[in-house]
Amino acid sequence: MSQTSTAAKPAKRLGIKERYAMMTRGLGWETTYQSMDDVFPFDQFEGIKIHDWDKWEDPFRLTMDAYWKFQGEKEKKLYAIIDAFQQNQGQFNISDPRYLNTLKLFLTGVSPLEYAAHRGYAMAGRAFRGVGARVASQMQAIDELRHCQTQFHTISHFNKYFDGLHDPQWMHDRVWYLSVPKSYFEDAMTAGPFEFVTAISFSFEYVLTNLLFMPFMSGAAFNGDMATVTFGFSAQSDESRHMTLGLEVVKFMLEQDPGNVPIIQKWIDKWFWRGHRLLTLVAMMMDYMLPKRVMSWAEAWDIYFEQNGGALFQDLARYGIRMPKYHEIATAEKQHLSHIAWATFCNYGHAADFNTWVPQPDELDWLSQKYPDTFDKIYRPRFEWMAAYEKEHGKMWRNDTLPMLCQVCQVPCMFTEASDPTRISLRETSYHGMKYHCCSDGCMDIFNDEPEKYVQAWLPVHQIYQGNCFPEGTDPTVPGFNPLAAVLDYYHLKPGADSGDFNTSPDRRNWERWTGQDLTPPTDEVKAA
Amino acid sequence: MPTIALKPGYAGPQQDTEDKFHGNRLLYICWDEHLLFCSPVALPLPPAMPFGALLTQVLAGVYGSHPDFAKLDWAQAQWTHGGEPFKPDPEKSLADNGLVHKSVIRFRTPGLRGIEGSCS
């Protein structure tokens, strides 16, 4: 026998639309004790005018309760796969231990950006007075925090066996080349909330994200790293939401006021160029660091920027938005970027947080084939000379003098002129009596637009020379002081293990010991025999 | 254009002023057509150092590992400073040669164009 209640009927279950409205827009209100301008002091100074926040279209009708349920299920699956990966010693199924260095690059260069994005969206969410935008920012903030966490958890398994993965956040904040991704995000976070979302949601997540995630995740799949593939899949549904949000954000701003158009165009120009410079690291990863290659950087740029990006900007033309400034320079650079970058890591790999190597002969042939117009003429002699040097000396050639860095992107000034690939591109200006230097017109324009900001850049090379990158208590005046050793100590890097040549690294030795494989590279002699 | 900031007139501190380099000034040096060295180098140097000492003492350590370095004749080198032609006097100091904090000097070495003439 069941008891039947005679009380009033329960309220009718809400439909999806009403429920969504109650759980998002219904959570906001017009403040009365304090003015809205005082409660939301950061959403006007950038000059973006929003007349009607209700016009914000939420690209995904996701409420917080549904979010937890959905993400919780996804994460259960991810952790089950990571468990299985660990139990089956999945780390030994990767193609070649050189692949591990892409994980080191990812964990110290990209995962901390996920955390930075979490902070950025939390701030943007607080700053917007429109509820729809606030809820979307809040969800993305939580997404980014989850991504950082799942990436750390997945890759921490490799830390039990291999070097260089032990202190990613510490390194991100200190290691010289990691100031490139770090400064990129800090530039965005220290702008206003509208510039932040244009930078990250649109320019990064929408225009460039495929060029970051596709190479890393397909690269992992090609190279047998199923753990990384799994977090890639787990993040992918979030990424597609972020991309949609990115486009929505920009269209919303453009539709609100014609005065917004030039401001947004300027931000698109700036953040396209900063993103392009940041992706130099990905270009190098694709062409040089993946033992089994997915496609070349030039091919990826063609598909994901020239074709997809080209279509996007055609679509945005009706708002008065054009292609980002210097896109043609970026496209010309696709023939050079990865070679320049890997040669630079061959210069300074003794101070990087992953191992480096000279490409093997079959890899040089692959590069010749993918880059017929540039590789043999400009880059092959450099790498062949480095290979000969290593053979003769038993260690890689290194550059012992610190490089000149670009004041904006913080990459060493290693890029060449689009009109002359044998000439380093440098641009100079003066501000309040001091000289400032950039790697390109793109970075110089960004500097000139906001010199007050970029004169404050924390450039690792200058900081080392100022004596700010040694462990506390170091006395650089003692006889025989070794600055490089002190800097690596400050980075928490063990020279020759976390940094330096792959061929003489403990990672390589251990791999051979544990798997019984012989990693001696094929040589020309064998070919000739 | 200035930074659009919450408070008008915003200016941040200049990070890399000369007084922070312990009596040295930064000099950036680029050996053109020798891209084995991936970028110009940055060096903190005493302004009173003779330009000749820069060549024989400092740059020998910086560039000595390049196969072209042994063939290099400094008397033939062609210099620019900040993009303008520059004729350094090896007897005079860096400062008296007009080099200021964060000056960029580039040099070409006619006849020497890197590994196998590839500008590497």
XYZ file of C-alpha atoms in Angstrom:
649
model
C 0.000 0.000 0.000
C 1.365 3.330 -0.878
C 0.528 6.510 0.856
C -0.733 9.223 -1.361
C -0.235 12.796 -0.390
C -3.200 15.032 -0.291
C -1.044 18.177 -0.184
C -0.871 20.593 -3.096
C 0.452 19.159 -6.323
C 4.205 19.658 -6.766
C 5.047 22.495 -9.089
C 5.338 21.514 -12.688
C 8.869 20.565 -13.728
C 10.466 23.438 -15.607
C 11.144 23.114 -19.309
C 14.746 23.273 -20.469
C 14.387 26.833 -21.650
C 12.827 28.135 -18.442
C 15.221 26.182 -16.332
C 18.124 27.595 -18.261
C 16.780 31.129 -17.859
C 16.357 30.687 -14.106
C 19.810 29.187 -13.646
C 21.690 31.794 -15.648
C 20.024 35.120 -16.430
C 17.768 34.721 -13.412
C 20.775 34.841 -11.118
C 21.627 38.463 -11.915
C 20.022 41.641 -10.673
C 20.315 45.409 -10.926
C 22.086 46.591 -7.813
C 20.488 49.388 -5.795
C 22.629 49.909 -2.667
C 25.567 50.700 -4.935
C 25.452 51.859 -8.526
C 26.095 49.245 -11.208
C 29.113 51.319 -12.338
C 30.645 51.016 -8.884
C 29.969 47.304 -8.695
C 31.389 46.693 -12.169
C 34.187 49.252 -12.458
C 36.232 47.476 -15.132
C 33.913 47.038 -18.099
C 33.977 50.535 -19.573
C 37.492 51.960 -19.548
C 38.630 50.065 -22.634
C 36.178 52.029 -24.737
C 33.946 49.089 -25.691
C 30.309 50.150 -25.563
C 27.636 47.602 -24.672
C 24.098 48.938 -24.970
C 22.157 45.771 -24.287
C 23.739 42.867 -22.465
C 20.569 40.811 -23.040
C 21.542 40.525 -26.698
C 24.291 38.157 -25.606
C 23.454 34.788 -27.114
C 24.633 31.897 -25.015
C 26.211 29.482 -27.449
C 25.633 26.482 -25.206
C 22.630 26.225 -22.982
C 24.601 24.738 -20.168
C 23.697 25.259 -16.527
C 26.009 24.667 -13.615
C 24.287 21.514 -12.330
C 24.421 19.934 -15.794
C 28.029 21.035 -16.082
C 29.102 19.141 -12.967
C 27.295 15.990 -14.021
C 28.684 16.020 -17.536
C 32.250 16.852 -16.575
C 32.213 14.387 -13.670
C 31.351 11.544 -16.037
C 34.028 12.555 -18.490
C 36.633 12.723 -15.806
C 35.766 9.303 -14.379
C 36.511 7.830 -17.786
C 39.758 9.774 -18.099
C 41.072 8.621 -14.744
C 40.106 5.003 -15.492
C 42.181 5.171 -18.671
C 45.116 6.796 -16.876
C 44.970 3.991 -14.282
C 45.055 1.369 -17.010
C 47.896 3.210 -18.747
C 49.923 3.135 -15.554
C 49.203 -0.513 -14.795
C 50.170 -1.541 -18.301
C 53.416 0.498 -18.233
C 52.052 2.523 -21.138
C 55.055 4.852 -21.014
C 57.093 2.182 -22.815
C 54.684 2.051 -25.763
C 55.714 5.451 -27.079
C 57.507 5.563 -30.421
C 60.872 6.845 -29.247
C 61.991 8.429 -25.945
C 62.728 11.693 -27.761
C 58.925 12.038 -27.846
C 59.006 12.641 -24.072
C 60.462 16.060 -24.721
C 57.214 17.199 -26.322
C 55.513 16.281 -23.047
C 58.051 18.356 -21.153
C 57.400 21.279 -23.483
C 53.642 20.831 -23.066
C 53.683 20.427 -19.292
C 55.872 23.462 -18.633
C 54.729 25.606 -21.556
C 51.027 24.865 -22.029
C 49.531 23.399 -18.851
C 50.442 26.481 -16.771
C 48.647 28.521 -19.446
C 45.502 26.556 -18.694
C 45.883 27.680 -15.113
C 46.521 31.248 -16.229
C 43.399 31.063 -18.399
C 41.434 29.909 -15.365
C 42.541 33.018 -13.489
C 41.856 35.243 -16.474
C 38.304 33.989 -16.979
C 37.573 34.204 -13.280
C 38.565 37.892 -13.451
C 36.650 38.504 -16.682
C 33.574 36.840 -15.184
C 33.741 39.176 -12.222
C 34.213 42.216 -14.441
C 31.280 41.839 -16.877
C 27.953 43.233 -15.799
C 26.018 41.051 -18.258
C 24.923 37.793 -16.656
C 25.212 35.655 -19.792
C 28.843 36.633 -20.274
C 29.565 36.131 -16.591
C 28.188 32.592 -16.552
C 30.069 31.682 -19.730
C 33.310 33.068 -18.255
C 32.724 31.200 -15.029
C 32.308 27.891 -16.828
C 35.356 28.464 -18.937
C 37.346 29.359 -15.805
C 36.402 25.998 -14.313
C 37.154 24.201 -17.597
C 40.644 25.673 -17.665
C 41.319 24.701 -14.070
C 40.184 21.141 -14.835
C 42.401 20.999 -17.929
C 45.431 22.106 -15.962
C 44.670 19.512 -13.315
C 44.028 16.596 -15.676
C 47.175 17.441 -17.641
C 49.293 17.526 -14.493
C 47.774 14.245 -13.334
C 48.266 12.503 -16.670
C 51.825 13.618 -17.242
C 52.862 13.087 -13.609
C 52.974 9.382 -14.388
C 55.898 10.013 -16.763
C 57.658 11.931 -13.992
C 58.199 8.649 -12.150
C 60.456 7.453 -14.955
C 61.860 10.439 -16.823
C 63.646 13.741 -16.147
C 62.479 17.313 -16.557
C 58.869 16.863 -15.440
C 59.283 17.474 -11.729
C 58.491 21.145 -11.256
C 56.518 22.591 -14.159
C 54.943 25.626 -12.519
C 58.233 26.714 -10.988
C 59.950 26.423 -14.357
C 57.121 28.200 -16.168
C 57.733 31.230 -13.968
C 61.508 31.256 -14.489
C 63.027 29.307 -17.413
C 64.101 31.729 -20.148
C 62.047 30.494 -23.104
C 58.962 29.907 -20.957
C 58.680 33.658 -20.529
C 57.280 33.521 -24.080
C 54.025 31.719 -23.122
C 53.988 33.271 -19.648
C 54.241 36.863 -20.881
C 51.644 36.165 -23.562
C 49.017 35.305 -20.981
C 50.074 37.950 -18.491
C 49.756 40.560 -21.219
C 46.168 39.418 -21.755
C 45.348 39.212 -18.052
C 46.636 42.705 -17.351
C 44.469 44.190 -20.093
C 40.792 44.926 -19.515
C 38.177 42.159 -19.624
C 37.120 42.839 -23.222
C 40.658 42.706 -24.524
C 41.231 39.550 -22.496
C 38.319 37.725 -24.113
C 39.254 38.984 -27.575
C 42.808 37.775 -26.975
C 42.053 34.418 -25.477
C 38.513 33.457 -26.510
C 38.744 34.731 -30.041
C 42.319 35.111 -31.247
C 43.642 32.131 -29.348
C 40.748 29.721 -28.846
C 39.014 30.402 -32.117
C 41.665 31.404 -34.623
C 44.742 29.528 -33.409
C 43.745 26.729 -31.025
C 43.675 24.045 -33.707
C 47.291 24.807 -34.397
C 48.111 24.073 -30.781
C 45.880 21.164 -29.850
C 45.837 19.283 -33.116
C 49.628 18.861 -33.288
C 50.010 17.919 -29.642
C 47.108 15.468 -29.494
C 47.540 13.914 -32.938
C 51.244 13.865 -32.213
C 50.567 11.918 -29.031
C 48.360 9.465 -30.933
C 50.935 8.990 -33.695
C 53.624 8.389 -31.116
C 51.736 5.889 -28.970
C 51.010 8.133 -25.975
C 47.455 7.077 -25.170
C 47.374 8.906 -21.824
C 47.870 12.282 -23.471
C 45.428 11.420 -26.239
C 42.837 10.725 -23.558
C 43.125 14.069 -21.827
C 43.056 15.615 -25.276
C 39.718 13.935 -25.976
C 38.423 14.914 -22.560
C 39.312 18.555 -23.182
C 38.020 18.582 -26.754
C 34.325 18.994 -25.991
C 35.237 21.953 -23.796
C 37.467 23.376 -26.500
C 34.671 23.343 -29.037
C 32.514 25.219 -26.523
C 35.333 27.729 -26.029
C 35.685 28.223 -29.759
C 31.991 28.890 -30.173
C 32.117 31.284 -27.254
C 35.105 33.041 -28.827
C 33.221 33.769 -32.008
C 30.089 34.746 -30.096
C 32.009 37.196 -27.911
C 33.467 39.005 -30.868
C 30.225 39.143 -32.843
C 28.375 40.432 -29.781
C 30.844 43.275 -29.281
C 30.852 44.144 -32.973
C 27.065 44.261 -33.110
C 26.685 46.430 -30.025
C 28.308 49.623 -31.310
C 30.085 50.658 -34.504
C 32.723 52.385 -32.349
C 33.775 48.960 -31.105
C 34.977 47.838 -34.534
C 38.354 49.650 -34.697
C 39.157 48.724 -31.095
C 38.493 45.060 -31.768
C 40.419 45.140 -35.039
C 43.431 46.483 -33.168
C 43.160 43.704 -30.604
C 42.786 41.067 -33.325
C 45.917 42.419 -35.030
C 47.853 42.369 -31.783
C 46.739 38.985 -30.549
C 47.070 37.283 -33.891
C 50.694 38.358 -34.013
C 51.423 37.471 -30.383
C 49.753 34.089 -30.958
C 51.775 33.509 -34.103
C 55.002 34.162 -32.212
C 53.891 31.846 -29.389
C 53.106 29.082 -31.884
C 56.734 29.094 -32.995
C 57.168 26.539 -30.203
C 54.477 24.349 -31.732
C 55.989 24.633 -35.211
C 59.266 23.348 -33.828
C 57.532 20.584 -31.933
C 55.770 19.334 -35.071
C 58.724 19.365 -37.431
C 61.558 18.424 -35.085
C 60.404 16.944 -31.784
C 57.823 14.359 -32.814
C 59.706 11.209 -33.816
C 56.674 10.199 -35.894
C 55.415 13.264 -37.657
C 51.755 14.087 -38.233
C 52.175 16.775 -40.876
C 54.565 19.666 -41.346
C 54.027 23.044 -39.726
C 53.675 24.605 -43.180
C 50.868 22.149 -44.014
C 49.131 22.783 -40.694
C 49.358 26.551 -41.189
C 47.894 26.178 -44.656
C 44.888 24.187 -43.436
C 44.186 25.788 -40.092
C 45.077 29.374 -40.755
C 45.119 30.128 -44.464
C 42.026 28.080 -45.310
C 39.963 28.009 -42.094
C 41.104 31.402 -40.858
C 40.631 32.891 -44.311
C 37.003 31.710 -44.353
C 36.425 33.089 -40.865
C 37.653 36.542 -41.783
C 35.565 36.550 -44.947
C 32.604 35.917 -42.679
C 33.591 38.775 -40.374
C 34.035 41.210 -43.282
C 30.376 42.200 -42.985
C 31.185 43.725 -39.598
C 34.060 45.703 -41.085
C 36.728 43.350 -39.748
C 39.642 42.463 -42.042
C 42.387 39.845 -41.882
C 44.869 40.455 -39.058
C 47.684 42.827 -39.925
C 50.898 41.041 -41.002
C 49.075 37.776 -41.745
C 51.030 37.654 -45.015
C 54.312 37.841 -43.078
C 53.146 35.009 -40.844
C 52.306 32.939 -43.905
C 55.698 33.663 -45.481
C 57.333 32.592 -42.215
C 55.736 29.142 -42.358
C 58.664 28.016 -44.522
C 61.194 29.042 -41.875
C 59.708 29.089 -38.398
C 60.327 25.556 -37.201
C 63.901 25.380 -38.530
C 64.871 28.663 -36.940
C 63.322 27.619 -33.638
C 64.938 24.180 -33.402
C 68.315 25.600 -34.397
C 67.858 28.065 -31.534
C 67.186 25.241 -29.082
C 70.292 23.569 -30.445
C 72.115 26.805 -29.494
C 70.719 26.997 -25.973
C 69.495 23.482 -25.153
C 72.001 23.283 -22.313
C 69.748 25.731 -20.474
C 66.342 24.389 -21.547
C 64.094 22.125 -19.509
C 64.066 19.332 -22.066
C 66.680 17.446 -24.062
C 67.729 18.457 -27.554
C 69.320 16.633 -30.473
C 70.476 17.219 -34.024
C 67.985 15.758 -36.523
C 68.999 12.395 -37.938
C 69.761 12.005 -41.677
C 66.329 10.526 -42.520
C 64.713 13.390 -40.627
C 66.706 15.933 -42.619
C 65.412 14.242 -45.773
C 61.821 14.548 -44.539
C 62.393 18.263 -43.932
C 63.892 18.705 -47.427
C 60.837 17.082 -48.890
C 58.374 19.178 -46.867
C 60.288 22.430 -47.357
C 61.775 22.151 -50.843
C 62.278 25.906 -51.258
C 64.072 26.658 -48.027
C 65.454 23.685 -46.149
C 68.387 22.494 -48.251
C 69.484 25.976 -49.176
C 69.392 27.626 -45.773
C 69.018 25.152 -42.935
C 70.474 21.783 -43.911
C 74.126 22.980 -43.862
C 73.593 24.297 -40.319
C 72.244 20.998 -38.990
C 74.787 18.891 -40.855
C 77.581 20.988 -39.388
C 76.078 20.509 -35.917
C 75.889 16.749 -36.491
C 79.545 16.655 -37.563
C 80.508 18.702 -34.519
C 78.667 16.320 -32.196
C 80.322 13.319 -33.814
C 83.752 14.833 -33.415
C 83.357 16.163 -29.873
C 80.957 13.648 -28.369
C 78.610 16.473 -27.396
C 76.459 19.033 -29.154
C 77.769 22.434 -30.160
C 76.319 25.181 -27.960
C 76.137 28.955 -27.975
C 77.605 30.200 -24.695
C 76.439 33.805 -24.946
C 72.915 34.840 -24.005
C 70.662 36.003 -26.844
C 69.057 39.356 -27.506
C 65.317 39.060 -26.800
C 62.361 40.810 -28.373
C 60.844 43.297 -25.928
C 57.299 42.127 -26.739
C 57.172 38.414 -27.600
C 60.358 37.705 -25.580
C 61.559 35.209 -28.202
C 65.270 35.574 -29.040
C 65.601 37.885 -32.060
C 66.096 34.897 -34.354
C 63.500 35.560 -37.055
C 64.693 36.597 -40.480
C 63.356 39.248 -42.837
C 60.490 38.053 -45.027
C 62.398 39.596 -47.960
C 65.758 38.026 -47.023
C 65.894 34.768 -45.070
C 69.623 35.224 -44.434
C 69.195 38.464 -42.509
C 68.034 38.708 -38.880
C 65.051 41.014 -38.578
C 65.473 43.750 -35.946
C 63.380 46.834 -35.218
C 64.386 49.630 -32.886
C 62.651 52.511 -31.161
C 63.357 54.906 -28.357
C 61.118 55.633 -25.393
C 61.927 58.089 -22.592
C 65.557 58.087 -23.658
C 66.097 54.336 -23.756
C 66.370 52.042 -26.762
C 63.907 49.184 -27.222
C 64.181 46.371 -29.727
C 61.730 44.013 -31.357
C 61.979 41.012 -33.654
C 59.474 42.254 -36.230
C 57.138 45.021 -37.342
C 54.307 43.073 -35.688
C 55.927 43.207 -32.252
C 57.187 46.780 -32.769
C 53.647 48.010 -33.511
C 52.426 46.351 -30.318
C 55.195 48.063 -28.358
C 54.554 51.462 -29.883
C 50.872 51.211 -29.109
C 51.448 50.646 -25.378
C 55.055 51.425 -24.483
C 54.124 51.992 -20.816
C 53.265 48.329 -20.619
C 56.143 46.688 -22.463
C 58.954 48.715 -20.889
C 58.099 46.691 -17.779
C 58.762 43.322 -19.435
C 60.686 40.791 -17.319
C 63.183 39.682 -19.949
C 65.048 36.601 -18.711
C 68.381 37.555 -20.319
C 68.396 41.014 -18.762
C 67.280 39.589 -15.431
C 70.178 37.118 -15.469
C 72.627 39.947 -16.170
C 71.089 42.003 -13.372
C 71.819 39.098 -11.022
C 68.176 38.261 -10.295
C 68.203 34.633 -11.475
C 70.494 32.926 -9.001
C 69.369 30.974 -5.930
C 68.998 33.116 -2.832
C 72.294 33.761 -1.083
C 74.417 33.259 -4.222
C 77.538 35.399 -4.327
C 78.405 35.988 -7.978
C 81.703 37.687 -6.992
C 83.431 34.561 -5.638
C 86.335 33.332 -7.793
C 85.357 30.666 -10.293
C 81.648 31.563 -10.090
C 79.766 29.669 -12.795
C 76.727 31.756 -13.780
C 75.158 29.053 -15.964
C 75.279 26.506 -13.133
C 73.710 29.039 -10.763
C 70.946 29.874 -13.238
C 70.129 26.187 -13.811
C 70.043 25.701 -10.062
C 67.606 28.612 -9.816
C 65.488 26.950 -12.551
C 65.511 23.643 -10.571
C 67.192 21.930 -13.533
C 69.874 19.290 -13.249
C 72.363 19.957 -16.070
C 72.828 17.088 -18.472
C 69.683 15.341 -17.240
C 66.793 17.805 -17.308
C 68.689 19.916 -19.842
C 71.304 19.211 -22.487
C 71.903 16.582 -25.145
C 69.428 13.766 -25.586
C 72.150 11.416 -26.747
C 74.034 11.536 -23.457
C 70.947 11.910 -21.243
C 69.850 9.549 -18.467
C 66.464 9.357 -20.265
C 68.115 7.739 -23.248
C 70.335 5.461 -21.153
C 67.418 4.344 -19.001
C 65.216 3.732 -21.993
C 67.815 1.441 -23.524
C 68.291 -0.338 -20.193
C 64.580 -0.800 -19.570
C 63.444 -1.738 -23.052
C 66.553 -3.419 -24.478
C 66.314 -1.173 -27.551
C 69.416 0.281 -29.155
C 68.842 3.934 -29.982
C 72.065 4.511 -31.903
C 70.943 6.691 -34.800
C 71.421 5.413 -38.342
C 74.556 6.999 -39.780
C 75.697 7.884 -43.254
C 78.324 5.147 -43.117
C 75.625 2.511 -42.864
C 73.863 4.051 -45.829
C 77.067 4.050 -47.869
C 78.058 0.485 -46.943
C 49.291 55.770 -28.475
C 49.371 55.372 -24.722
C 48.001 52.416 -22.843
C 44.305 52.726 -22.177
C 44.228 52.264 -18.441
C 41.744 52.611 -15.639
C 43.591 55.685 -14.354
C 44.603 58.310 -16.933
C 48.313 59.049 -17.202
C 49.323 55.523 -16.266
C 53.048 54.813 -16.640
C 55.005 51.846 -15.432
C 58.621 51.750 -14.331
C 61.235 51.109 -17.031
C 62.621 47.689 -16.210
C 66.085 47.526 -17.752
C 67.726 50.875 -17.058
C 71.510 51.055 -17.190
C 71.927 51.525 -13.421
C 70.729 47.954 -12.831
C 73.631 46.329 -14.658
C 76.376 46.780 -12.058
C 78.424 49.341 -13.938
C 77.965 47.690 -17.329
C 75.819 48.668 -20.250
C 74.096 46.231 -22.542
C 75.358 45.839 -26.038
C 73.697 43.679 -28.694
C 75.954 42.289 -31.377
C 75.015 40.507 -34.582
C 77.421 38.762 -36.957
C 75.461 39.024 -40.188
C 75.275 35.998 -42.470
C 76.329 33.682 -39.637
C 73.036 32.290 -38.441
C 74.598 29.311 -36.693
C 74.411 31.880 -33.879
C 70.649 32.022 -33.861
C 70.233 35.657 -32.840
C 72.299 38.682 -31.903
C 74.017 38.194 -28.557
C 73.417 40.388 -25.529
C 76.491 41.353 -23.496
C 76.880 43.511 -20.383
C 80.137 45.448 -20.899
C 81.974 48.272 -19.126
C 81.536 51.488 -21.144
C 85.254 52.214 -20.729
C 86.303 48.983 -22.475
C 88.268 49.763 -25.669
C 86.457 48.662 -28.798
C 89.557 46.670 -29.773
C 89.302 44.655 -26.564
C 85.722 43.825 -27.409
C 86.945 42.300 -30.671
C 89.972 40.412 -29.437
C 88.868 39.427 -25.951
C 85.104 39.276 -25.891
C 84.029 38.319 -29.398
C 86.717 35.663 -29.690
C 84.959 33.878 -26.832
C 81.524 34.492 -28.296
C 82.144 33.501 -31.909
C 85.351 31.468 -31.728
C 83.578 28.152 -32.274
C 82.454 29.151 -35.785
C 84.649 27.734 -38.577
C 84.784 31.205 -40.208
C 86.136 32.856 -37.091
C 89.743 31.795 -37.659
C 89.618 33.435 -41.121
C 88.108 36.660 -39.839
C 90.080 39.875 -40.407
C 88.607 42.600 -38.191
C 90.099 45.288 -40.417
C 87.759 44.140 -43.207
C 84.604 44.015 -41.094
C 81.815 46.411 -42.089
C 79.806 47.742 -39.169
C 76.463 49.367 -38.572
C 75.182 50.935 -35.364
C 71.410 51.301 -35.066
C 71.138 50.680 -38.815
C 73.603 53.484 -39.756
C 77.118 52.851 -41.127
C 79.587 52.845 -38.241
C 83.388 53.090 -38.228
C 84.523 52.051 -34.764
C 87.911 53.192 -33.499
C 89.501 50.182 -31.768
C 91.606 52.456 -29.515
C 88.623 54.349 -28.183
C 86.230 53.078 -25.544
C 82.796 51.708 -26.308
C 81.294 54.909 -24.893
C 83.585 57.163 -26.944
C 82.628 55.191 -30.031
C 79.087 56.394 -29.371
C 77.702 53.131 -28.059
C 75.000 53.668 -25.476
C 72.988 51.301 -23.294
C 71.205 48.765 -25.519
C 72.918 49.818 -28.754
C 72.729 47.258 -31.559
C 75.842 46.838 -33.680
C 75.969 44.506 -36.659
C 78.974 43.484 -38.704
C 79.482 41.846 -42.075
C 82.651 40.005 -42.981
C 83.113 40.228 -46.761
C 84.159 36.908 -48.228
C 82.912 34.975 -45.212
C 79.328 33.851 -45.607
C 78.992 31.028 -43.111
C 78.978 27.267 -43.376
C 79.241 26.321 -47.058
C 78.204 29.858 -47.948
C 74.724 29.195 -46.559
C 74.841 32.189 -44.191
C 74.740 29.746 -41.283
